[in-house]
Coordinates of C-alpha atoms and ligand atoms in Angstrom, one line a residue:
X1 CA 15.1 10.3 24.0
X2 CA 13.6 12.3 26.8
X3 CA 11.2 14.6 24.7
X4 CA 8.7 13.6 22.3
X5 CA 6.7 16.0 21.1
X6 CA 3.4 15.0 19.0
X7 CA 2.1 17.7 16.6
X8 CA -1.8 17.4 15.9
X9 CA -4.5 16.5 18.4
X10 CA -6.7 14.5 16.5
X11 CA -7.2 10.5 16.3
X12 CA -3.5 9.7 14.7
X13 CA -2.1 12.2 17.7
X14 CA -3.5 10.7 19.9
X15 CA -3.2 6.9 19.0
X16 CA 0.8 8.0 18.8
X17 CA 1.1 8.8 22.2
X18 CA -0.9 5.7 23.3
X19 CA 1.6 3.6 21.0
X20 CA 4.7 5.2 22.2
X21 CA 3.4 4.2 25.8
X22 CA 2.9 0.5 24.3
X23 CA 6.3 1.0 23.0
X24 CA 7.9 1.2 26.5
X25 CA 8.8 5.2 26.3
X26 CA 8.6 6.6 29.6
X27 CA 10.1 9.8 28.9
X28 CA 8.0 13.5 28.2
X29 CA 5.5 13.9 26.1
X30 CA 3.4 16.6 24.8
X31 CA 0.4 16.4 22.5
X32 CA -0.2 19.8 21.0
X33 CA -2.8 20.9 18.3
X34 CA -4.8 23.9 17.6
X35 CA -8.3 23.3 18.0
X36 CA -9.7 24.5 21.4
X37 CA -11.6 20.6 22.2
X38 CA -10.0 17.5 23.6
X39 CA -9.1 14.9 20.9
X40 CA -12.0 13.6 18.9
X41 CA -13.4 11.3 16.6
X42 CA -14.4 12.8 12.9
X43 CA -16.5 10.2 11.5
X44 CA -19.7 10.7 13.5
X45 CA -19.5 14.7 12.4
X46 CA -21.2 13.6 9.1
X47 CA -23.4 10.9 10.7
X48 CA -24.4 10.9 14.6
X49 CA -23.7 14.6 14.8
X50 CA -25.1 16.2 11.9
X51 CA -28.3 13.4 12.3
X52 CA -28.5 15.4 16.0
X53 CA -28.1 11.8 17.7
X54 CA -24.9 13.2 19.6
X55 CA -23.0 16.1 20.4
X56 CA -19.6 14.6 21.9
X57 CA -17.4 12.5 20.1
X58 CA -14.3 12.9 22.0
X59 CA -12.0 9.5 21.6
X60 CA -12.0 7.5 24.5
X61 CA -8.2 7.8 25.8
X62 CA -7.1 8.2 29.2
X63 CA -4.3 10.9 28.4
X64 CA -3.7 11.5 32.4
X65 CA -2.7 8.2 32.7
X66 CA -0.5 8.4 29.9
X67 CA 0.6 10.7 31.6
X68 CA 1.2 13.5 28.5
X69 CA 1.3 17.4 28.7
X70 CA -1.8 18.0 26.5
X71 CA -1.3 21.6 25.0
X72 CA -4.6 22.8 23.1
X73 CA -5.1 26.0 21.4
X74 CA -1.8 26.1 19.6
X75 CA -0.2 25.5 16.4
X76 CA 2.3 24.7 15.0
X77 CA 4.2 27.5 12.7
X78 CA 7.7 26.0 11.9
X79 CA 10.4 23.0 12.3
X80 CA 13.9 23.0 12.6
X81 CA 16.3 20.5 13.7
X82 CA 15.2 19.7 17.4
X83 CA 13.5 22.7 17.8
X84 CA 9.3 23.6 17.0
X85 CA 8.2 26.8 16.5
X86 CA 4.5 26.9 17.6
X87 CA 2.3 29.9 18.0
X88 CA 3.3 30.1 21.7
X89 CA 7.2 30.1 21.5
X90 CA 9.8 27.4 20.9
X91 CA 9.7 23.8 21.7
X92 CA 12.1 21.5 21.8
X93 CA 12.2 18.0 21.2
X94 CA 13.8 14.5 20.5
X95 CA 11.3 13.4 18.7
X96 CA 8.5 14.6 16.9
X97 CA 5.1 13.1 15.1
X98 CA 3.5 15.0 12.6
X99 CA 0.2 14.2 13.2
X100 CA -1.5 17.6 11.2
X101 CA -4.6 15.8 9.0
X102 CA -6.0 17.9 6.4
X103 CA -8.3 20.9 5.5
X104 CA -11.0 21.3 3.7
X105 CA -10.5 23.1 -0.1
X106 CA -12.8 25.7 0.0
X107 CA -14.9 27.2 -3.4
X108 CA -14.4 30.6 -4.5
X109 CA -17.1 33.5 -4.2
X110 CA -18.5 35.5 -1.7
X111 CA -21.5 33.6 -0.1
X112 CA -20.9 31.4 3.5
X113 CA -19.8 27.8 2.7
X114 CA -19.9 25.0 4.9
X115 CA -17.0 22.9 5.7
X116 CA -17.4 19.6 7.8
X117 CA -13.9 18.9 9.4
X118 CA -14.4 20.4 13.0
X119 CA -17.2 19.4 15.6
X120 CA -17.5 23.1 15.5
X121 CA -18.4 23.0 11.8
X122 CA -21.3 19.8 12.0
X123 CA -22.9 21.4 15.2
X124 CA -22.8 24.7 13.2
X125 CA -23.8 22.9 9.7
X126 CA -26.6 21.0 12.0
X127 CA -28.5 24.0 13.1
X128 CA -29.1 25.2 9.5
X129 CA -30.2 21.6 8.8
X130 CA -34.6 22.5 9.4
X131 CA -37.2 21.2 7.5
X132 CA -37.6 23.4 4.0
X133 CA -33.8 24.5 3.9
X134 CA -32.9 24.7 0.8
X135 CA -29.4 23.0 1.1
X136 CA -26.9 22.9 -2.2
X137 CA -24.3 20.1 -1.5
X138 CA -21.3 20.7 -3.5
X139 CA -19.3 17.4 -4.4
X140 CA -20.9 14.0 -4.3
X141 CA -18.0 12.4 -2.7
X142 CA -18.0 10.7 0.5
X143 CA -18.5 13.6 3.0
X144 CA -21.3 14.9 0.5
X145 CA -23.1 12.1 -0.4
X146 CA -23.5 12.1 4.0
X147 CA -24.6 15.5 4.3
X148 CA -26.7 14.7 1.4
X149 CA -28.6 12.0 3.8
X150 CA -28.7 13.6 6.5
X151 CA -29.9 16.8 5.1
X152 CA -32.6 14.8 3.4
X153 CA -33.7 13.2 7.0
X154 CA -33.5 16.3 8.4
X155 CA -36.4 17.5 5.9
X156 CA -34.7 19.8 3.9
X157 CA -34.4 20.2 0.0
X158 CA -31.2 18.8 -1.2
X159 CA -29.3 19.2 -4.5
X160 CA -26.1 17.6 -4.8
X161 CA -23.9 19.3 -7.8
X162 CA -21.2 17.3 -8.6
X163 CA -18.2 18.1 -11.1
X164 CA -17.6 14.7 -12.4
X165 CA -19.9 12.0 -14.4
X166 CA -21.3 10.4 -11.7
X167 CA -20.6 10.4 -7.7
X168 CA -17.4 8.8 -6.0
X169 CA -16.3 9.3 -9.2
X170 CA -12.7 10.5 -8.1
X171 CA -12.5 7.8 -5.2
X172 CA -13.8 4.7 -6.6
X173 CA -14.2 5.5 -10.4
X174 CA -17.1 5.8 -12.6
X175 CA -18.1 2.1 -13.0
X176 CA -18.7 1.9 -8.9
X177 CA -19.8 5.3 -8.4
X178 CA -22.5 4.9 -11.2
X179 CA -24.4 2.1 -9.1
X180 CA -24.6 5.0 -6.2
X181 CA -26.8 7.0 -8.5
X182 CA -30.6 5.8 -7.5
X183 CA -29.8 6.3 -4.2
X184 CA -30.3 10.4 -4.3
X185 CA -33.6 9.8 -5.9
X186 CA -34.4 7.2 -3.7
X187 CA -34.0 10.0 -0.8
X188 CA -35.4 12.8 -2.7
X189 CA -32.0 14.3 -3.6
X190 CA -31.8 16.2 -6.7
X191 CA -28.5 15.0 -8.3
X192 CA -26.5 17.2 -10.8
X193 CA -23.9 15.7 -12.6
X194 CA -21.2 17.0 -14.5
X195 CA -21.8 20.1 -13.0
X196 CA -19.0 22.7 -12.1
X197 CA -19.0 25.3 -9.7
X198 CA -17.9 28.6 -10.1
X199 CA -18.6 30.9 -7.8
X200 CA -20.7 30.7 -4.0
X201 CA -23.1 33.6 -3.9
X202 CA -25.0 34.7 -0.7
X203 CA -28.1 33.1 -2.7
X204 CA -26.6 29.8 -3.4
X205 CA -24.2 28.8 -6.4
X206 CA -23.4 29.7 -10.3
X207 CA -22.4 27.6 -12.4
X208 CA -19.4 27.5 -15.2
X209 CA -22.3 27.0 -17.3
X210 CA -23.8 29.9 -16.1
X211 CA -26.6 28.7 -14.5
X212 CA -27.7 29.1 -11.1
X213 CA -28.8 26.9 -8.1
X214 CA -30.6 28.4 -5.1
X215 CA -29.4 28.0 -1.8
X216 CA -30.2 29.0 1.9
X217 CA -27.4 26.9 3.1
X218 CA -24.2 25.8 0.8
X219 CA -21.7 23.5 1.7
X220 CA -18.6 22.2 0.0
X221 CA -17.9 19.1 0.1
X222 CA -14.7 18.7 -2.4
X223 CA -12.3 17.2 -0.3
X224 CA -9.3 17.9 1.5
X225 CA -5.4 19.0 1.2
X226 CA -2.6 18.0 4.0
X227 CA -1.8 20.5 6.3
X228 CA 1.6 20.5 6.0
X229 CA 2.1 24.7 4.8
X230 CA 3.8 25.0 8.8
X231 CA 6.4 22.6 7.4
X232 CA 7.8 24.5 4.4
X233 CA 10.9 25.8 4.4
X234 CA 12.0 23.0 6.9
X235 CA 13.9 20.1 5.9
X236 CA 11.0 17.9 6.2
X237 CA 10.2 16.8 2.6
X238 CA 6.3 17.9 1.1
X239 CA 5.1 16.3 -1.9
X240 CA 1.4 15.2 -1.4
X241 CA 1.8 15.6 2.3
X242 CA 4.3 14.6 4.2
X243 CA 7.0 12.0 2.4
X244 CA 7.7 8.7 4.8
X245 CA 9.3 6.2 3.8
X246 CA 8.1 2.4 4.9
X247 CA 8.9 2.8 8.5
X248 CA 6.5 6.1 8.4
X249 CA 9.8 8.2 9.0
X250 CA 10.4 11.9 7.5
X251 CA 13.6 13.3 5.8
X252 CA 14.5 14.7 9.4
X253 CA 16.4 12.4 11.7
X254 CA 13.6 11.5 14.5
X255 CA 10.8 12.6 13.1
X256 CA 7.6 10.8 11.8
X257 CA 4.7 11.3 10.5
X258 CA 0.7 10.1 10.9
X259 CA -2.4 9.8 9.4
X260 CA -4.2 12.1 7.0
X261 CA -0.9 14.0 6.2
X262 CA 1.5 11.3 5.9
X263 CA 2.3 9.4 2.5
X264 CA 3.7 6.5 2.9
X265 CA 5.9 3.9 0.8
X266 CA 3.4 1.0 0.0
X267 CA 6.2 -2.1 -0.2
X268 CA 2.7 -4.5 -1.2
X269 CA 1.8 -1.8 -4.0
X270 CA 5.2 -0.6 -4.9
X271 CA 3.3 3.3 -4.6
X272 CA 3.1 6.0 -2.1
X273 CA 0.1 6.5 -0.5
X274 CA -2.1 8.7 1.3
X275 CA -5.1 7.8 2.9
X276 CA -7.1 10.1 4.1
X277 CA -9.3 7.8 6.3
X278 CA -10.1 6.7 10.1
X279 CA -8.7 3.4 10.0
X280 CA -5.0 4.6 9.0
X281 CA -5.3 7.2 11.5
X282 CA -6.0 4.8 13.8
X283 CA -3.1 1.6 13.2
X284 CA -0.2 3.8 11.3
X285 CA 0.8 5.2 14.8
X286 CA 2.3 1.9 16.1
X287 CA 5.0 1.6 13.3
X288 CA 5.8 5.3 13.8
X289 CA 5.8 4.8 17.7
X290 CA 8.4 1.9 16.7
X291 CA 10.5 4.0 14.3
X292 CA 10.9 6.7 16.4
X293 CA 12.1 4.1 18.8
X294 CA 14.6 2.4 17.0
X295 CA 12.4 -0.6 16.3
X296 CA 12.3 -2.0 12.4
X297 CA 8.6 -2.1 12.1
X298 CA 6.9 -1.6 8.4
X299 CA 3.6 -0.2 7.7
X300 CA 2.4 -2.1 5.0
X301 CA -1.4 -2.5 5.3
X302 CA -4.3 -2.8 2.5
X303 CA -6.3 0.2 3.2
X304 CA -10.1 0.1 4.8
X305 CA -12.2 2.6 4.8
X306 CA -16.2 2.6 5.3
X307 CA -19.0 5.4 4.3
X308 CA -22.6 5.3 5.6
X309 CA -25.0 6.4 3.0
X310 CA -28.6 6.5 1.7
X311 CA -29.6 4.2 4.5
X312 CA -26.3 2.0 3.3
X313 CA -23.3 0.9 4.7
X314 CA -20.3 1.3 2.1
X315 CA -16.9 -0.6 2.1
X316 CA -13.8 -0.2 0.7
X317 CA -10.6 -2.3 1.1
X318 CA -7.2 -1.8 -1.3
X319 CA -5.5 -0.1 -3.9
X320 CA -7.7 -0.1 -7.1
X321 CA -4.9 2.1 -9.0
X322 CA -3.2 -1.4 -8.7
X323 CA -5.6 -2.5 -10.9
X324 CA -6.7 -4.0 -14.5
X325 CA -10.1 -4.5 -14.8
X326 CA -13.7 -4.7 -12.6
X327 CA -15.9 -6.9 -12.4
X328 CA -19.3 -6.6 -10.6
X329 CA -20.3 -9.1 -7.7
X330 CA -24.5 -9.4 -7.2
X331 CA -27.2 -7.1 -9.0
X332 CA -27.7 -3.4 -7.4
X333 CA -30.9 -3.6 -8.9
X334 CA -31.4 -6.6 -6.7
X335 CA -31.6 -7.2 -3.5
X336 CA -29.2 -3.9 -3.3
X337 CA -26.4 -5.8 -1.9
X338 CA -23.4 -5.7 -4.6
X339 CA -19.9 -5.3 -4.8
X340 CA -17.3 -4.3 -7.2
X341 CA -14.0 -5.9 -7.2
X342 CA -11.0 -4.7 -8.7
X343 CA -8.7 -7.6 -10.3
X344 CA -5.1 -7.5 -11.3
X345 CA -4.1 -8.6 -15.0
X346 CA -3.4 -12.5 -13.6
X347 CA -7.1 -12.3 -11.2
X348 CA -5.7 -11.3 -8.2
X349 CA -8.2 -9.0 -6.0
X350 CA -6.5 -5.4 -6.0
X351 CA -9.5 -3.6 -4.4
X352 CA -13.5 -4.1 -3.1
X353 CA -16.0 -2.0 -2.7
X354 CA -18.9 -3.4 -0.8
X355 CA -22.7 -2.3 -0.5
X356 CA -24.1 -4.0 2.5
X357 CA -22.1 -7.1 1.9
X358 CA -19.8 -6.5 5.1
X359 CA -18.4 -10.2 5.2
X360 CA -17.0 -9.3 2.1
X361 CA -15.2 -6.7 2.9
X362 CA -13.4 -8.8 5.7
X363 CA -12.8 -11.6 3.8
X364 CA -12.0 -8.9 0.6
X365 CA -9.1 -7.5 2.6
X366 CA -7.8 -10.8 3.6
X367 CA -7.9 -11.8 0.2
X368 CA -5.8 -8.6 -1.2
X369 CA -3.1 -9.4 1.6
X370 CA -2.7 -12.7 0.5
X371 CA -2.7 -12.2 -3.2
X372 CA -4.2 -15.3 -4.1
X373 CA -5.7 -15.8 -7.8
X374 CA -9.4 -15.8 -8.3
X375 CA -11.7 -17.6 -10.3
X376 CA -13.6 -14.9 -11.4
X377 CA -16.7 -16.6 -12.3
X378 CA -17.0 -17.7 -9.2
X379 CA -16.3 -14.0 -7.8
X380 CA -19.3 -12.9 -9.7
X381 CA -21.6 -14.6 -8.1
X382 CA -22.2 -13.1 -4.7
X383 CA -23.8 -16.8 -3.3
X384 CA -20.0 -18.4 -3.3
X385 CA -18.4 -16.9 -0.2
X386 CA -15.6 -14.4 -1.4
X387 CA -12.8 -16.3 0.3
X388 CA -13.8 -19.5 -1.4
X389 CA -13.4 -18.1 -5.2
Ligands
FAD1 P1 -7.2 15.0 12.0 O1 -8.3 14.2 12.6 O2 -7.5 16.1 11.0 O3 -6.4 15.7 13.2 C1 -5.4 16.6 13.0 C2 -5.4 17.7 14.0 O4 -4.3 18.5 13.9 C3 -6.6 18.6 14.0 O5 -7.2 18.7 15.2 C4 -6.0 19.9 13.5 O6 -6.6 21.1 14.1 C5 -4.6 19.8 14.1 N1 -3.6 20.7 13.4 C6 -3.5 21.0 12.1 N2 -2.5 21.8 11.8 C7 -1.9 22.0 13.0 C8 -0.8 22.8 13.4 N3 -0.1 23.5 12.5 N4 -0.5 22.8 14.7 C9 -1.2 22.1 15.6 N5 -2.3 21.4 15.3 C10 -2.6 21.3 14.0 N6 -12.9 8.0 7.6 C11 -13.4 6.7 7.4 O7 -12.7 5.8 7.2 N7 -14.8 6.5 7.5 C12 -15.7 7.5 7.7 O8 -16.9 7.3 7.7 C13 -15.2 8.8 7.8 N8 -16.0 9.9 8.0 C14 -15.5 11.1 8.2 C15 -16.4 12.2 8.3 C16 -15.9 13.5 8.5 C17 -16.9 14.6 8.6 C18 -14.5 13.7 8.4 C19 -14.0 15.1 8.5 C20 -13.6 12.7 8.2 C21 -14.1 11.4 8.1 N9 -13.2 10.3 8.0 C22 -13.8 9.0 7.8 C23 -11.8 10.5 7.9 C24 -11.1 10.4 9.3 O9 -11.9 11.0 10.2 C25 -9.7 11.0 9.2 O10 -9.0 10.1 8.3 C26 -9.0 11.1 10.5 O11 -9.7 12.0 11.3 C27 -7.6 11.5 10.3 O12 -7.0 11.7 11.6 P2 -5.7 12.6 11.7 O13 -5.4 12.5 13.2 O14 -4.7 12.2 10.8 O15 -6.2 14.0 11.3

């Protein structure tokens, strides 16, 4: 293999190239994406960016001594066999990483909406943030539930509007996402639940039901799709992103793929799965550095992934759909330190989410991998450490 070419410059793009060095490969690579910046890091866009503690995220990776031809400013447009057609002519390659993340879904209407994917989009977002904004936050998921706070610090008057019955409610469920709703009070968020959008107008939103939210400043924040549309018509199979099987390798012969656009076979949860987090982005890379190598490495990891909050650090560790039942660890109207933990038919731990309880977590996601039973009366009570139930 004397050319690997790795399509996407963000964390999993990067973290490839870094692997395939780990790996042993000594032959070409290029690192291509279409953004004008170096690689960065996305999580601080909601947080240390938007908050104005930072402007610079880039990921600390020393790509001149990895020695890779790092080609910014274009994109990908098509695959065939041993051949990528990019936006600035042909490129061939032995092997190739799909490494494309996602995009934001974007509302319908007419009026600006925010996105928050880019650092161009949280340094934009961030200079509409003043004191009085009136800011409408659509989507109480995790990236809105962060714009939410730091919209609130930022003195501004937030309402969240939400879809679903109460927020997280698509990524952790009702039951967990209910405990979440004091916090927007608690900040001085209005929260509207159950509340669809139809249109964006220049003056804010409207409503399926008609009414109307004012708005200086919109932005949508109800989630992401794969960017995978450059890949079809190729041989590379698309479902809900990219389809890899265990080893993180594509329907083509030498080709993987990474991070927010790959789903992978889960052997531990007999499911696919995409994760659309930093931590996967960040570990998947060495399997598919190995696969691409010939070497018969397996990702087969419990998902982690971690939101920052309402002045709260959330956690979240596992495969809840694996689940039968929840059970609820310490009192959020307490000390504000809870979990929830989700528990197969015969008490094994599927899934935790954590509320400042980050032992738990740790000890949480050691306790999926192992798949020991749990006593769950002992799992309810948050003063019995978690790996001890
Ligand atoms: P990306 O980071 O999206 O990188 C893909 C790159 O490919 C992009 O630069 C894109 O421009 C480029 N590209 C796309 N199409 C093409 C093409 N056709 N040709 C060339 N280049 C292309 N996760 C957590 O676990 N915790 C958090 O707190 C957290 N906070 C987040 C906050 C924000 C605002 C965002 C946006 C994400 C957050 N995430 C968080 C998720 C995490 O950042 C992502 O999972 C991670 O960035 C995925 O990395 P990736 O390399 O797969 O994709």
């Amino acid at each position: 293999m004397d050319h690997v070419v790795v399509v996407g410059a963000g964390l999993a793009g990067v973290r490839s190239v870094e692997a395939l060095r780990a790996h042993g490969y000594q032959g070409r690579i290029t690192l291509m994406g279409e953004e004008r910046h170096r690689p960065y890091d996305r999580p601080p866009l909601s947080k240390a960016v938007l908050l104005g503690e930072t402007d610079s995220t880039v990921v600390d990776s020393d790509l001149d001594a990895l020695d890779v031809r790092l080609r910014l400013r274009t994109a990908a447009k098509g695959l065939r066999r041993g051949v990528l057609e990019t936006t600035e002519g042909e490129l061939e390659y032995d092997g190739l990483v799909i490494a494309t993340g996602a995009v934001p879904i974007r509302l319908r209407g007419e009026g600006r909406q925010h996105v928050l994917r880019t650092i161009d989009d949280a340094l934009e977002l961030r200079e509409r943030l003043v004191p009085g904004a009136r800011v409408a936050v659509v989507g109480a998921g995790w990236i809105g539930a962060e714009v939410a706070t730091a919209a609130a610090r930022a003195g501004c008057s937030v309402a969240v509007v939400e879809a679903g019955e109460t927020p997280l409610a698509a990524a952790v469920g009702a039951f967990a996402g209910g405990h979440t709703i004091p916090w927007y009070a608690g900040a001085g968020v209005e929260l509207r639940l159950g509340a669809k959008v139809a249109t964006v107008d220049p003056d804010g939103l409207t409503l399926m039901s008609g009414a109307r939210v004012t708005a200086d400043v919109v932005v949508s924040g109800v989630g992401v799709r794969p960017a995978v549309d450059w890949l079809k018509g190729s041989a590379v199979e698309i479902g809900d992103g990219v389809i890899v099987d265990e080893h993180l390798r594509t329907s083509l012969p030498n080709v993987v793929a990474v991070g927010d656009c790959a789903a992978w076979w889960s052997r531990r949860f007999g499911a696919r799965l995409r994760v659309e987090h930093w931590d996967t982005a960040l570990q998947a890379p060495d399997t598919a550095a190995a696969a691409l190598l010939g070497e018969p490495a397996v990702y087969d990891p419990v998902p982690y992934f971690w939101s920052e909050q309402f002045g709260h650090m959330v956690q979240f560790a596992g495969h809840r759909e694996a689940a039968e039942r929840t059970l609820l660890r310490g009192d959020p109207r307490g000390d504000g330190r809870w979990a929830v933990c989700w528990l197969t038919a015969d008490d094994r731990l599927a899934a935790i989410l954590t509320v400042d309880r980050p032992r738990d977590v740790v000890q949480g996601r050691r306790v999926v991998q192992g798949g020991q039973r749990l006593d769950p009366v002992r799992l309810a009570d948050p003063a019995v450490p978690l790996r001890d139930c």
